[in-house]
Coordinates of C-alpha atoms in Angstrom, one line a residue:
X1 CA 38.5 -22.9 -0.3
X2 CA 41.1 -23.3 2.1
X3 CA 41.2 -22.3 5.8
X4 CA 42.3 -19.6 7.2
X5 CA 41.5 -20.1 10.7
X6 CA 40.3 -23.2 13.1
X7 CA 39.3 -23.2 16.1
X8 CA 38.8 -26.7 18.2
X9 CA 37.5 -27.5 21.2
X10 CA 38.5 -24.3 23.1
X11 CA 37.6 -23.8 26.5
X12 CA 38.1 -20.5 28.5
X13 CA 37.8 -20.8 32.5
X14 CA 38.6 -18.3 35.5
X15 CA 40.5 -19.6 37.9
X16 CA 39.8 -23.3 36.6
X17 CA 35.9 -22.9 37.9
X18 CA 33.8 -20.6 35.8
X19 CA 33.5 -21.2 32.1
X20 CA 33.2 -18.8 29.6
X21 CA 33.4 -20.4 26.7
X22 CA 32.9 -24.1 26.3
X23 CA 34.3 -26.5 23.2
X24 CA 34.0 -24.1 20.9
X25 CA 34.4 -24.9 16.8
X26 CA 34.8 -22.3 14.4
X27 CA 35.9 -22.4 11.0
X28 CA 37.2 -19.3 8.7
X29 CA 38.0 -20.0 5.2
X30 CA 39.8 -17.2 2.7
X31 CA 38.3 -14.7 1.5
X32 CA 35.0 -15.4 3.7
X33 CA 32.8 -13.3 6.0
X34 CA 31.3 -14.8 8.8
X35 CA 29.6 -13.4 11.5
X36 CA 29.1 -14.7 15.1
X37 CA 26.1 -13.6 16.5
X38 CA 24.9 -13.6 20.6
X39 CA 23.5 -11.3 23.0
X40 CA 25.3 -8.9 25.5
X41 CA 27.2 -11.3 27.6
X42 CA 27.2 -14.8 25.6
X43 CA 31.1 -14.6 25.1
X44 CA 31.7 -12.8 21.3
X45 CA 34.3 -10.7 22.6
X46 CA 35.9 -12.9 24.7
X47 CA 36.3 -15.2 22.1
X48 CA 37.2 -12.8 19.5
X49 CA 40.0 -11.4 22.6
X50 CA 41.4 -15.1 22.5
X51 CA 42.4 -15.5 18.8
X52 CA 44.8 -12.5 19.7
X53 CA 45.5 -13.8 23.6
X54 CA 44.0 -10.2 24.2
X55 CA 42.1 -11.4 27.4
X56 CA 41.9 -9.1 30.0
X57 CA 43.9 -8.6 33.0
X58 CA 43.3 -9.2 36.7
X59 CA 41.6 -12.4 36.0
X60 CA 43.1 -15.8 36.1
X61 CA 42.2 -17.1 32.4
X62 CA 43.4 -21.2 31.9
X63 CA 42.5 -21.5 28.1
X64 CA 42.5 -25.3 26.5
X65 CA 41.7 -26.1 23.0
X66 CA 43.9 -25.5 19.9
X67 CA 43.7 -21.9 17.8
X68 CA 45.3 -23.1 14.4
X69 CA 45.8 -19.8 11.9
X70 CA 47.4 -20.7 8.4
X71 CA 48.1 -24.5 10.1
X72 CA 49.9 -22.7 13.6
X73 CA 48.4 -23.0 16.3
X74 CA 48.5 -19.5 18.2
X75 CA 48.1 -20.9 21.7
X76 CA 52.1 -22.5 21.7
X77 CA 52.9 -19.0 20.0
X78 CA 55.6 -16.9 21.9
X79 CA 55.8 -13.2 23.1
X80 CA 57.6 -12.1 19.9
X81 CA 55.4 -14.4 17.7
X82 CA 52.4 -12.5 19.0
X83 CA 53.5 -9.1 18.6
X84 CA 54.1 -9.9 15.0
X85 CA 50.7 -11.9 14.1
X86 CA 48.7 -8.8 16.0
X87 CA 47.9 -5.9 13.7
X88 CA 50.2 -7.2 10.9
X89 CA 48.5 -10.8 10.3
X90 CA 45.8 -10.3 12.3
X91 CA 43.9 -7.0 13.0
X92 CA 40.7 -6.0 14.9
X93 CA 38.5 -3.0 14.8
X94 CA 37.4 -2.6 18.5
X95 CA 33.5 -1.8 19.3
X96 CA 34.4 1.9 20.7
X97 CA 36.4 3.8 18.5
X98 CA 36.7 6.7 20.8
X99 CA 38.1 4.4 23.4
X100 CA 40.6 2.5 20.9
X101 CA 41.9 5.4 19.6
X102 CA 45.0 7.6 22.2
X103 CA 43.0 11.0 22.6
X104 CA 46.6 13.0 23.4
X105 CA 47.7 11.9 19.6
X106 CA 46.7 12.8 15.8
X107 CA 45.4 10.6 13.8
X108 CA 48.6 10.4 11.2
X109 CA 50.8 9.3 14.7
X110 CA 48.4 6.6 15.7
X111 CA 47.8 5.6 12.3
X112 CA 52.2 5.4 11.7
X113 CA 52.5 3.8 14.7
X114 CA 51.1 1.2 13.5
X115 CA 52.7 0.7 10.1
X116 CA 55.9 1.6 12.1
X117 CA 55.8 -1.6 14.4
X118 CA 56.1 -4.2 11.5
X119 CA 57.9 -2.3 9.0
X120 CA 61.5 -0.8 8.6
X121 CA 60.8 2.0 6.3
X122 CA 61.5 5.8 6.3
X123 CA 59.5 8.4 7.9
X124 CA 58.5 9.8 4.0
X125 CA 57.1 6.4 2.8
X126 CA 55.3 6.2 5.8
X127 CA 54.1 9.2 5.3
X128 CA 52.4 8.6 2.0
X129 CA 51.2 5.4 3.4
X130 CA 49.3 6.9 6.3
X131 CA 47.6 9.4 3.8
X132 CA 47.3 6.4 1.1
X133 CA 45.2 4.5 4.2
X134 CA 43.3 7.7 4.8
X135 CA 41.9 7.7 1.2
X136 CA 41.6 4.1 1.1
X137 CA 39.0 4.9 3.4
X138 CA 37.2 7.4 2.0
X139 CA 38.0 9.9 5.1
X140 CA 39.0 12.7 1.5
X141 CA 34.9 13.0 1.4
X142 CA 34.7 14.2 4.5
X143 CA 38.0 17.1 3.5
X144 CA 41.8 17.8 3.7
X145 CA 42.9 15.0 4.5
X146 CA 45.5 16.9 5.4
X147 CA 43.4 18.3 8.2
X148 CA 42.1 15.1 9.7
X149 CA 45.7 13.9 9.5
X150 CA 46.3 16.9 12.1
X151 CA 43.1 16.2 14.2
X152 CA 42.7 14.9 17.1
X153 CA 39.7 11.7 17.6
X154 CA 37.4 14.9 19.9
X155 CA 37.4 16.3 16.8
X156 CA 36.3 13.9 14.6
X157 CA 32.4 12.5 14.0
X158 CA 32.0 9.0 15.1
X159 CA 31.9 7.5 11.1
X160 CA 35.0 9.6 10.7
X161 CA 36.6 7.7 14.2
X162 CA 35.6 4.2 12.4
X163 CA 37.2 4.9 9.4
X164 CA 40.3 5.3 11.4
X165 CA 40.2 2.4 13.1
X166 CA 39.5 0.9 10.2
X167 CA 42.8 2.5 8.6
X168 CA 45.0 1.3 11.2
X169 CA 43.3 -2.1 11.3
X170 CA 44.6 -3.1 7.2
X171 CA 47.6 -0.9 7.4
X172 CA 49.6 -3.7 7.2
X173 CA 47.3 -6.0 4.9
X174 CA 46.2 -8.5 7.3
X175 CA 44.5 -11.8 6.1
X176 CA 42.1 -11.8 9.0
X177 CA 40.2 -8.5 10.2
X178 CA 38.1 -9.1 13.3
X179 CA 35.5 -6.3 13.6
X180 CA 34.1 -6.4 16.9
X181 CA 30.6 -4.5 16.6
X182 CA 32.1 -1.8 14.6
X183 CA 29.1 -0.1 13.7
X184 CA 26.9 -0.1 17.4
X185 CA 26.5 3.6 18.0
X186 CA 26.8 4.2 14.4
X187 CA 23.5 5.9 12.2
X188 CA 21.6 3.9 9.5
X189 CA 23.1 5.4 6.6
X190 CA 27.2 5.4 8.2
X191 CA 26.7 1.9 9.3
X192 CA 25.6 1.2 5.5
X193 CA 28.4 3.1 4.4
X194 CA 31.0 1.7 7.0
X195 CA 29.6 -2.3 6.0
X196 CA 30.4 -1.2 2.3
X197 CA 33.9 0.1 2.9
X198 CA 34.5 -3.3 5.0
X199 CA 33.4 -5.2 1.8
X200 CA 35.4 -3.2 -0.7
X201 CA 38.7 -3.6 1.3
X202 CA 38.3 -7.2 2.5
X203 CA 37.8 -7.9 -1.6
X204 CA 40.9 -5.6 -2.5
X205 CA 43.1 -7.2 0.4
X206 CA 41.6 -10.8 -0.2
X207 CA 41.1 -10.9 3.9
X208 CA 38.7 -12.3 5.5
X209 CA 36.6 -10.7 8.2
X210 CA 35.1 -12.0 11.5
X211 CA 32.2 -9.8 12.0
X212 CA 31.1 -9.8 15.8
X213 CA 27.5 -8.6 16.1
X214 CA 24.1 -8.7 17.3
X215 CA 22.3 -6.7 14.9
X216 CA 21.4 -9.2 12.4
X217 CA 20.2 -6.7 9.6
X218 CA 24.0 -6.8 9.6
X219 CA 24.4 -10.0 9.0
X220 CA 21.6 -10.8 6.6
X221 CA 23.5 -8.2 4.1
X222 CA 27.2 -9.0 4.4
X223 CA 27.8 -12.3 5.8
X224 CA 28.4 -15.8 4.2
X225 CA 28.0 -17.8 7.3
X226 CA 27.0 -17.1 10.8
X227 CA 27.7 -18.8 14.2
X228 CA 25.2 -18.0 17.1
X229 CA 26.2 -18.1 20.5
X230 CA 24.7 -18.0 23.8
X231 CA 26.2 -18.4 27.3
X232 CA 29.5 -19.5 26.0
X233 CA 28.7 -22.2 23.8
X234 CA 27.8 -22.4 19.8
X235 CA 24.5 -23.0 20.0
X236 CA 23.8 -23.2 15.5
X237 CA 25.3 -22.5 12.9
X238 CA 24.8 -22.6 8.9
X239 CA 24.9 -20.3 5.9
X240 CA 22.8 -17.8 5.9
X241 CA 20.2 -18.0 3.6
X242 CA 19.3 -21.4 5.4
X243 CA 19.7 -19.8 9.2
X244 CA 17.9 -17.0 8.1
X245 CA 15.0 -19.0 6.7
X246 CA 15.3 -22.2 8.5
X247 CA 16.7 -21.7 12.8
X248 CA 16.5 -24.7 14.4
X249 CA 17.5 -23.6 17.5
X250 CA 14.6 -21.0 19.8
X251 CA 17.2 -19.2 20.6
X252 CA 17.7 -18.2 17.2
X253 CA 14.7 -17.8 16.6
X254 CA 14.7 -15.3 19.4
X255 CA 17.3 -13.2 18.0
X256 CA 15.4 -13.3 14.4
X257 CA 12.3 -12.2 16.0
X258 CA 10.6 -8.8 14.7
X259 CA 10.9 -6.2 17.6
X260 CA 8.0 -4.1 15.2
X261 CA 4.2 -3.9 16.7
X262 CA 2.1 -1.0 16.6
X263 CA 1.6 1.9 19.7
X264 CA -1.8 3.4 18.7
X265 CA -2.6 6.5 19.7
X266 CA -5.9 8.7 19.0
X267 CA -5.2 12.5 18.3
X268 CA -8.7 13.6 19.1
X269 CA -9.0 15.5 21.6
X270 CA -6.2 15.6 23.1
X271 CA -4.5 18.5 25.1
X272 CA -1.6 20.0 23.2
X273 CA 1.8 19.3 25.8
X274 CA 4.6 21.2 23.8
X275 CA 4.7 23.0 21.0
X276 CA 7.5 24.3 19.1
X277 CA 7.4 27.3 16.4
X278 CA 10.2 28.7 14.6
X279 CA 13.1 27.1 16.8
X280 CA 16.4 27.9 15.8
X281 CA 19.7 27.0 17.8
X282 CA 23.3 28.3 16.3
X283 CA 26.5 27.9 17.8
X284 CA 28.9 30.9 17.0
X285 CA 32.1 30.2 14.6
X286 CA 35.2 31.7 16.2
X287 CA 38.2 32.9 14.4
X288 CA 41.9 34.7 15.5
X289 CA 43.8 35.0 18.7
X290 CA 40.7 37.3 20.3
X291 CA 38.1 34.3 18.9
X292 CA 36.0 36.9 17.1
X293 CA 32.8 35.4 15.9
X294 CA 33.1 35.2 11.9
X295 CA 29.6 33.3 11.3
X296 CA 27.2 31.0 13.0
X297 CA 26.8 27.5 12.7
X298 CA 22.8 26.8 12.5
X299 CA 22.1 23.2 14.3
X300 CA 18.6 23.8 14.2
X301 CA 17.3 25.6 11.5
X302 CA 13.5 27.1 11.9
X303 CA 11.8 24.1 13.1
X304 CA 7.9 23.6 14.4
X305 CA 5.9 21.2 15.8
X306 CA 3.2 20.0 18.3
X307 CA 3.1 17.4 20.9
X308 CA -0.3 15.8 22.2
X309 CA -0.4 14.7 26.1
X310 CA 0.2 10.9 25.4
X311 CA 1.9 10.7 22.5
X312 CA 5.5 9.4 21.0
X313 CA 7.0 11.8 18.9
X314 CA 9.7 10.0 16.9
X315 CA 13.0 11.8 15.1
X316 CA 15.3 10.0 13.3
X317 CA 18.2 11.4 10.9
X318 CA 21.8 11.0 10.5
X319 CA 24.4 11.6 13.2
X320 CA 25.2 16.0 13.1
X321 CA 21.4 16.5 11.8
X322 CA 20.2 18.6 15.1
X323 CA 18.3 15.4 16.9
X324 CA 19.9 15.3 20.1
X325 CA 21.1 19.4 19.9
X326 CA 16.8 20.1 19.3
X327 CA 16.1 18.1 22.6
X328 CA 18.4 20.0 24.7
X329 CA 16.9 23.2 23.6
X330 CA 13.6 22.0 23.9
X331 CA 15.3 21.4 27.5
X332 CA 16.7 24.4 27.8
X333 CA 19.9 22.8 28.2
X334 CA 21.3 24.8 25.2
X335 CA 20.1 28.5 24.0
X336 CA 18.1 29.1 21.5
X337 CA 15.2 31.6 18.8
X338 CA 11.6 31.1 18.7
X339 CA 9.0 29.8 20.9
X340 CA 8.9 26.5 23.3
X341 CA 5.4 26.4 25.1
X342 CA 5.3 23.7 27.6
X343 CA 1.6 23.6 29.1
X344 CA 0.9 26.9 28.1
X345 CA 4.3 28.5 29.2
X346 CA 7.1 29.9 26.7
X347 CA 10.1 28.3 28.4
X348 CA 12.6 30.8 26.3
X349 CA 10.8 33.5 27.9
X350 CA 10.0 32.8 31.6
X351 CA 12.5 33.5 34.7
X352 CA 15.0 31.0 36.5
X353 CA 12.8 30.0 39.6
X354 CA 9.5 29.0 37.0
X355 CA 12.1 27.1 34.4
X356 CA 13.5 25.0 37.7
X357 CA 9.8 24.5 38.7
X358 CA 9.2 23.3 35.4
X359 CA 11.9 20.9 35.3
X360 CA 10.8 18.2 37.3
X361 CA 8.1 17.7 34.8
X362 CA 10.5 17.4 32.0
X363 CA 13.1 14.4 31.9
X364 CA 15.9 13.5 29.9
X365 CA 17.1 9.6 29.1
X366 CA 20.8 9.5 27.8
X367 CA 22.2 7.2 25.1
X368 CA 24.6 5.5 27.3
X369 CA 23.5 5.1 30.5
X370 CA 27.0 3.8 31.5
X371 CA 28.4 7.2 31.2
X372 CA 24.9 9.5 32.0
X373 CA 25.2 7.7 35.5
X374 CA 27.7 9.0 37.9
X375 CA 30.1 5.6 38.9
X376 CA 31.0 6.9 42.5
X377 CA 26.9 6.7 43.2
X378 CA 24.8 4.0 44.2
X379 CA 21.8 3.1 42.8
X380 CA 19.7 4.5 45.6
X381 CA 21.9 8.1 45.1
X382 CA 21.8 8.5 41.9
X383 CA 17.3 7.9 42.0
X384 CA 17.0 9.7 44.7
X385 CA 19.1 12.8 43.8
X386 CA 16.2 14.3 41.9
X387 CA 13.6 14.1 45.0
X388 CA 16.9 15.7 47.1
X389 CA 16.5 18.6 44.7
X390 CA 12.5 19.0 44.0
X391 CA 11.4 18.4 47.2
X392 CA 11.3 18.1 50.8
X393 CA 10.6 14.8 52.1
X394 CA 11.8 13.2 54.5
X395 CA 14.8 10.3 53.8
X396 CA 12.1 7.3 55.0
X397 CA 9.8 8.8 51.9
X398 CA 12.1 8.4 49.4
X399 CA 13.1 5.4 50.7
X400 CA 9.7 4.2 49.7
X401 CA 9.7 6.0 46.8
X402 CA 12.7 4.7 45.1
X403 CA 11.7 1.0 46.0
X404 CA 8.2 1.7 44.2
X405 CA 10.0 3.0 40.8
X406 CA 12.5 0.4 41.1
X407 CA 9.9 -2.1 40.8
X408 CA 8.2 -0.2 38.1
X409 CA 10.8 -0.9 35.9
X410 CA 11.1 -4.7 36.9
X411 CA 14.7 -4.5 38.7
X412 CA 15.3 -5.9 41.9
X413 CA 15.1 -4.4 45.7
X414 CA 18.9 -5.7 46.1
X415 CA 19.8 -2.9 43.3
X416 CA 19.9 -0.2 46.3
X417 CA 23.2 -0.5 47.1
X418 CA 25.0 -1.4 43.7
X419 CA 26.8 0.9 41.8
X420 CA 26.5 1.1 37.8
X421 CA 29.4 -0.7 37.0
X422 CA 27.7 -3.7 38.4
X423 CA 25.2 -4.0 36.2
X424 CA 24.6 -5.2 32.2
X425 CA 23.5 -2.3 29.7
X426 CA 19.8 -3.3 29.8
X427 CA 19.9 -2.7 33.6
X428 CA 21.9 0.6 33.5
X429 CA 19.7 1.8 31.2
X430 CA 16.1 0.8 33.4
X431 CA 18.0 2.3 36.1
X432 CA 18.4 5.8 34.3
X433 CA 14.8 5.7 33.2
X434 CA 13.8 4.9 37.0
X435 CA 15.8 8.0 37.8
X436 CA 14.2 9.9 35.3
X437 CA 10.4 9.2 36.8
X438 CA 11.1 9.2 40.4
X439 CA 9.9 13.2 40.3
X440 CA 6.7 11.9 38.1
X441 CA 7.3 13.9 34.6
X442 CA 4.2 14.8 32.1
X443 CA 7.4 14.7 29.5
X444 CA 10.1 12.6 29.1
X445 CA 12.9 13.0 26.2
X446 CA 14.5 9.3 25.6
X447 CA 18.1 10.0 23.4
X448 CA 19.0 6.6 21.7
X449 CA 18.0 4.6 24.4
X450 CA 18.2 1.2 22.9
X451 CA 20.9 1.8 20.2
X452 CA 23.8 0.1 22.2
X453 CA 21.4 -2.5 23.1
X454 CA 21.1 -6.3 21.8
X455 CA 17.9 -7.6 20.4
X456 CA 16.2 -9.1 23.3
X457 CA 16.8 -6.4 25.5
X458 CA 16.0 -4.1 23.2
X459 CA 12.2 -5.4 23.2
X460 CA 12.3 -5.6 26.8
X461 CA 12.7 -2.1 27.4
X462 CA 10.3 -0.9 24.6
X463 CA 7.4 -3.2 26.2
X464 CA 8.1 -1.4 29.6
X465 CA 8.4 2.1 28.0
X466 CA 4.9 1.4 26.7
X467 CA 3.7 -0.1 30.1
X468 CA 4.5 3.1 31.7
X469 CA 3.4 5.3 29.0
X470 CA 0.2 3.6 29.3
X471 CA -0.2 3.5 33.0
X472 CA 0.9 6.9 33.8
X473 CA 0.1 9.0 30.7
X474 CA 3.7 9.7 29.8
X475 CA 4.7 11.5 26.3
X476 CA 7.5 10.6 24.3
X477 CA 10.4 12.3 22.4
X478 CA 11.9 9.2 21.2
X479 CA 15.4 10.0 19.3
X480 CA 16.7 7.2 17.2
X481 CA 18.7 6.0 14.1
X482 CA 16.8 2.4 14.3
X483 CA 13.8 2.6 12.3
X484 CA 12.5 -0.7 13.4
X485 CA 12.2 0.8 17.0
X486 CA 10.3 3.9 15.9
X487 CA 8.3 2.0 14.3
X488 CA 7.6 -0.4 17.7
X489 CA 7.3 2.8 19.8
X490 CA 6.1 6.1 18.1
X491 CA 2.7 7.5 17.0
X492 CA 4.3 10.0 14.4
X493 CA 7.6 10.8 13.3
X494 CA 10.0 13.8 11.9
X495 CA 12.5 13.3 9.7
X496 CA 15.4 15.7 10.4
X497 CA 18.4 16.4 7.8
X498 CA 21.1 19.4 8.4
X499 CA 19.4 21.0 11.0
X500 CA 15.7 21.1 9.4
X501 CA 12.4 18.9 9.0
X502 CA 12.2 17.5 5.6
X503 CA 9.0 15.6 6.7
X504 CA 6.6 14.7 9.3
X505 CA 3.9 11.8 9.2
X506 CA 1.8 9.2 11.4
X507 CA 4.3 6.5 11.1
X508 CA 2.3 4.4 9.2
X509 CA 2.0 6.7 6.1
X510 CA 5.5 7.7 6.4
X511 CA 7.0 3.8 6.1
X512 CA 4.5 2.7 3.7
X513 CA 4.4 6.2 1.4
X514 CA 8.2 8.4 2.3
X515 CA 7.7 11.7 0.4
X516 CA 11.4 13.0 0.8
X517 CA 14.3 11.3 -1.1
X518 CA 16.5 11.8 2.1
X519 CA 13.7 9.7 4.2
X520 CA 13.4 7.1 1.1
X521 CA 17.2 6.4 1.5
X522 CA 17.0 6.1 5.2
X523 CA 13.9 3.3 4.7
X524 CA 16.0 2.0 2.1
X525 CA 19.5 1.8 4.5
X526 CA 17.4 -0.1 7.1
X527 CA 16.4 -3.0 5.0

C-alpha cells in the first residue's frame, strides 16, 4: 500500500528552547485510518496543526524535520502551495464545530466558500454541489435541506454542526482528512453515527483519515493503526488488535485502563432529598410578525422520581432528550408543571426570599467549565462569589474558607490569584466544583462534567466526586452520554428519550438486563 504521508524526525520548539514535539515518525498509507492517541496536552493538535503549518500565532515556532505528502515535503512548500494543499488536498474537521464554523454566515456560504477557493465554476454548479455535500452527509434526515442550507450554526444541534464541518472538510475530495476529536461533546449514539459517516466517505473518496483522539472506544472500532503520544514524543505504536491486546508501554496501559468500579449505596432508610412528580416543562412555539403562540414544545414530558440523601442519580439519553432542560427546572432555572419537593418544600410553589434561601443548598456543575467560569475573575472571585451572596462573613473568613475547599479538591494554594484561562480542563473543572461547595450544598446537579475530559483525568475527578460524596454526604444528579462513567459513579439511573423516562433501574440490573430498545441501543452504541 503506498504512502500517503511521512513524517521524519520532526521537531517543534518555541523560541528554540521549549519542545513540543520531539523526532516524531508517523506513517499514513492510502486508504488507511489511523488514530493518534494522548492526553490533554501531549501535542495531538499541535502535530496535527503542523501538517497544515496551522500553528498558532504569537509564538515563535522553529520546526525541523521533513513532512513529505505524495513524496513533497510540505515544510519547503510556499504561500500559494499551501493555500492550494489546505482544504483541497488536505482537510481537517476541527474539535469545536461551533467555533470552526463563522456564526454571521449560512451554512450554504460557508460550505461554497470553500468549494469556491479551489475551483472556477459557476454560482449554479456550486450550488448543486453545496446541497450534493449536504446529502452526502446525511444532514436530509434531519429535513429541508433547503432549510439548514438557510440556517445559521445557533440554530443547528451539535451532530447537525459536525456534519457540516464534515461537508466542508471533503468538498473538494481530499486524500487526507484530519479529524481532530470530532466527536468530544458529541452523545453516544451521534458519535456512532458521526464515526459511520467518516467511514462511508473516506471508502467513497478513497481518503485516508488521521483520527486525533483520546477516547479509545473510538479507536478500538474504526482504526487500523494507532500512535500514542505523551509529552511530545511517540511513546508506541502498532496495529490495533496487537496494542489493544498487547501495550508495552504503562502509559498505554494507562489510557487502556477501565475507569468502571462500583459506588454502593444502601436505600434503606434513607431520608427522601427531592422528589419529582408529574414535571412537565414546554417552551411556547411562536408564529407571525406579533409571535403568537401556535403550540408548545414539551422538553419534559410528565416525569417522576425520588432522590435518597446520599445517592447518585444517573440520566443519560441523546443530545435534545430533556437532560440538562429537567435539571434546570429541578433548579428552578427554567418554569415548569407539577411538583419539585426539596426537603419537604414544593419549590414551584414557595415565594422568592425561601427559593433564594434554598439555593445555597442546591448547586449546579457546568459541562464546560471554560465557559461556566467568568475569564475576567480570579480563582479566589469566582469561589468566593457565592459566600458574597449567602452570607455575611467577614473577607478574612472566606479567605480561609476558599483555601479549605481548594484543598478539598486537591489544587494548589497558588490557584488564588490565576484566572481560568491559566489552567488545563481537569483543573477548570475542580475549580467549578470547588465553587460549587464553598456554600456546603445537601444537592449538587453535575451536567456532563467529564465529557470533554481525557481518560486519566476523567478518573481523577470521579475518585474525588466520590471522596466528597462520601465525606460530606453529598447527592448526585449526574447527567451524562458516557455510560462507562455512570456506571463508575451512579447508584441508579433514568433513561430519558424525547422528553420522557422510558426506564429507571439500580444500574446494575439496568446494564446487565436493559428492558427498553432505546436503552439496549445506547448499551449497544457504547461498546
Amino acid at each position: 500500500m503506498k504512502t500517503i504521508l511521512e513524517i521524519k524526525n520532526l521537531n517543534i520548539k518555541i523560541n528554540n528552547k521549549i519542545s513540543i514535539l520531539k523526532d516524531i515518525d508517523i506513517e499514513i498509507k492510502e486508504s488507511q485510518t489511523l488514530a493518534l492517541v494522548g492526553q490533554s496536552g501531549s501535542g495531538k493538535s499541535m502535530l496535527a496543526h503542523s501538517i497544515l503549518n496551522l500553528l498558532p500565532r504569537g509564538a515563535n515556532f522553529s520546526l525541523e524535520g521533513e513532512i513529505y505528502f505524495n513524496d513533497k515535503n510540505i515544510l519547503n512548500y510556499s504561500k500559494k502551495d499551501l493555500q492550494h494543499l489546505r482544504g483541497n488536498e488536505i482537510s481537517m474537521i476541527f474539535q469545536e464545530p461551533m467555533s470552526a464554523l463563522n456564526p454571521l454566515h449560512k451554512i450554504e456560504k460557508q460550505i461554497a466558500e470553500i468549494i469556491y477557493a479551489h475551483n472556477l465554476i459557476s454560482d449554479k454548479e456550486i450550488k448543486k454541489q453545496v446541497f450534493d455535500l449536504l446529502h452526502k452527509v446525511e444532514l436530509d434526515k434531519y429535513g429541508s435541506l433547503e432549510k439548514i442550507a438557510n440556517a445559521y450554526p445557533h440554530e443547528l444541534s451539535g451532530g447537525q454542526r459536525q456534519r457540516v464541518v464534515i461537508a466542508m472538510a471533503i468538498a473538494n475530495k481530499p486524500k487526507l482528512l484530519i479529524a481532530d476529536e470530532p466527536t468530544t461533546a458529541l452523545d453516544l449514539t451521534i458519535q456512532f453515527q458521526i464515526l459511520k459517516l467518516l467511514e462511508k466517505l473516506k471508502l467513497e473518496y478513497k481518503m485516508s483519515i488521521l483520527l486525533i483522539t483520546h477516547d479509545l472506544k473510538v479507536v478500538k472500532q474504526f482504526c487500523d493503526y494507532i500512535y500514542v503520544i505523551n509529552e511530545g514524543e511517540i511513546v508506541e505504536h502498532n496495529e490495533k488488535n496487537e496494542l489493544f491486546s498487547n501495550p508495552k508501554k504503562e502509559y498505554t496501559q494507562m489510557l487502556l485502563k477501565n475507569i468502571k468500579s462500583s459506588n454502593e449505596f444502601n436505600e434503606k432508610n434513607k431520608n427522601t432529598i427531592l422528589e419529582i412528580k408529574n414535571l412537565i416543562v414546554k417552551f411556547p412555539i411562536t408564529k407571525g410578525i406579533f409571535k403568537r403562540v401556535v403550540d408548545n414544545f414539551i422538553a419534559v414530558n410528565d416525569i417522576s422520581f425520588t432522590l435518597y440523601e446520599g445517592q447518585s442519580f444517573g440520566i443519560i439519553g441523546e443530545s435534545g432528550s430533556g437532560k440538562s432542560t429537567l435539571a434546570q427546572a429541578i433548579l428552578k432555572l427554567e418554569k415548569s408543571e407539577g411538583e419539585i419537593i426539596y426537603f419537604e418544600k414544593d419549590i414551584n410553589s414557595i415565594n422568592k426570599k425561601e427559593l433564594r434561601e434554598l439555593r445555597s443548598s442546591m448547586q449546579i456543575v457546568f459541562q464546560d467549565p471554560f465557559n461556566s467560569l467568568n475569564p475576567r475573575m480570579s480563582v479566589y472571585e469566582i469561589i468566593k462569589e457565592g459566600l458574597d451572596i449567602h452570607t455575611s462573613l467577614h473577607e478574612e473568613e472566606k479567605v480561609l474558607k476558599v483555601i479549605n475547599i481548594l484543598n478539598e479538591v486537591s489544587m494548589p494554594i497558588d490557584s488564588l490569584n490565576k484566572y481560568p484561562h491559566e489552567f488545563s480542563g481537569g483543573q477548570r473543572q475542580r475549580i467549578a466544583v470547588a465553587r460549587a461547595l464553598i456554600l456546603e450544598p445537601k444537592l449538587l446537579i453535575l451536567d456532563e462534567p467529564t465529557s470533554a475530559l481525557d481518560r486519566q483525568v476523567q478518573f481523577q475527578l470521579l475518585e474525588l466526586l466520590k471522596s466528597l460524596q462520601k465525606k460530606y454526604n453529598l447527592t448526585y444528579i449526574f447527567i451524562s452520554h458516557d455510560l462507562e462513567v455512570i456506571q463508575s459513579i451512579c447508584n441508579r439511573v433514568a433513561v430519558m428519550k424525547e422528553g420522557k423516562i422510558v426506564e429507571n433501574n439500580y444500574v446494575k440490573e439496568l446494564f446487565s438486563n436493559p428492558i427498553h430498545s432505546y436503552t439496549k441501543e445506547l448499551i449497544q452504541a457504547s461498546k
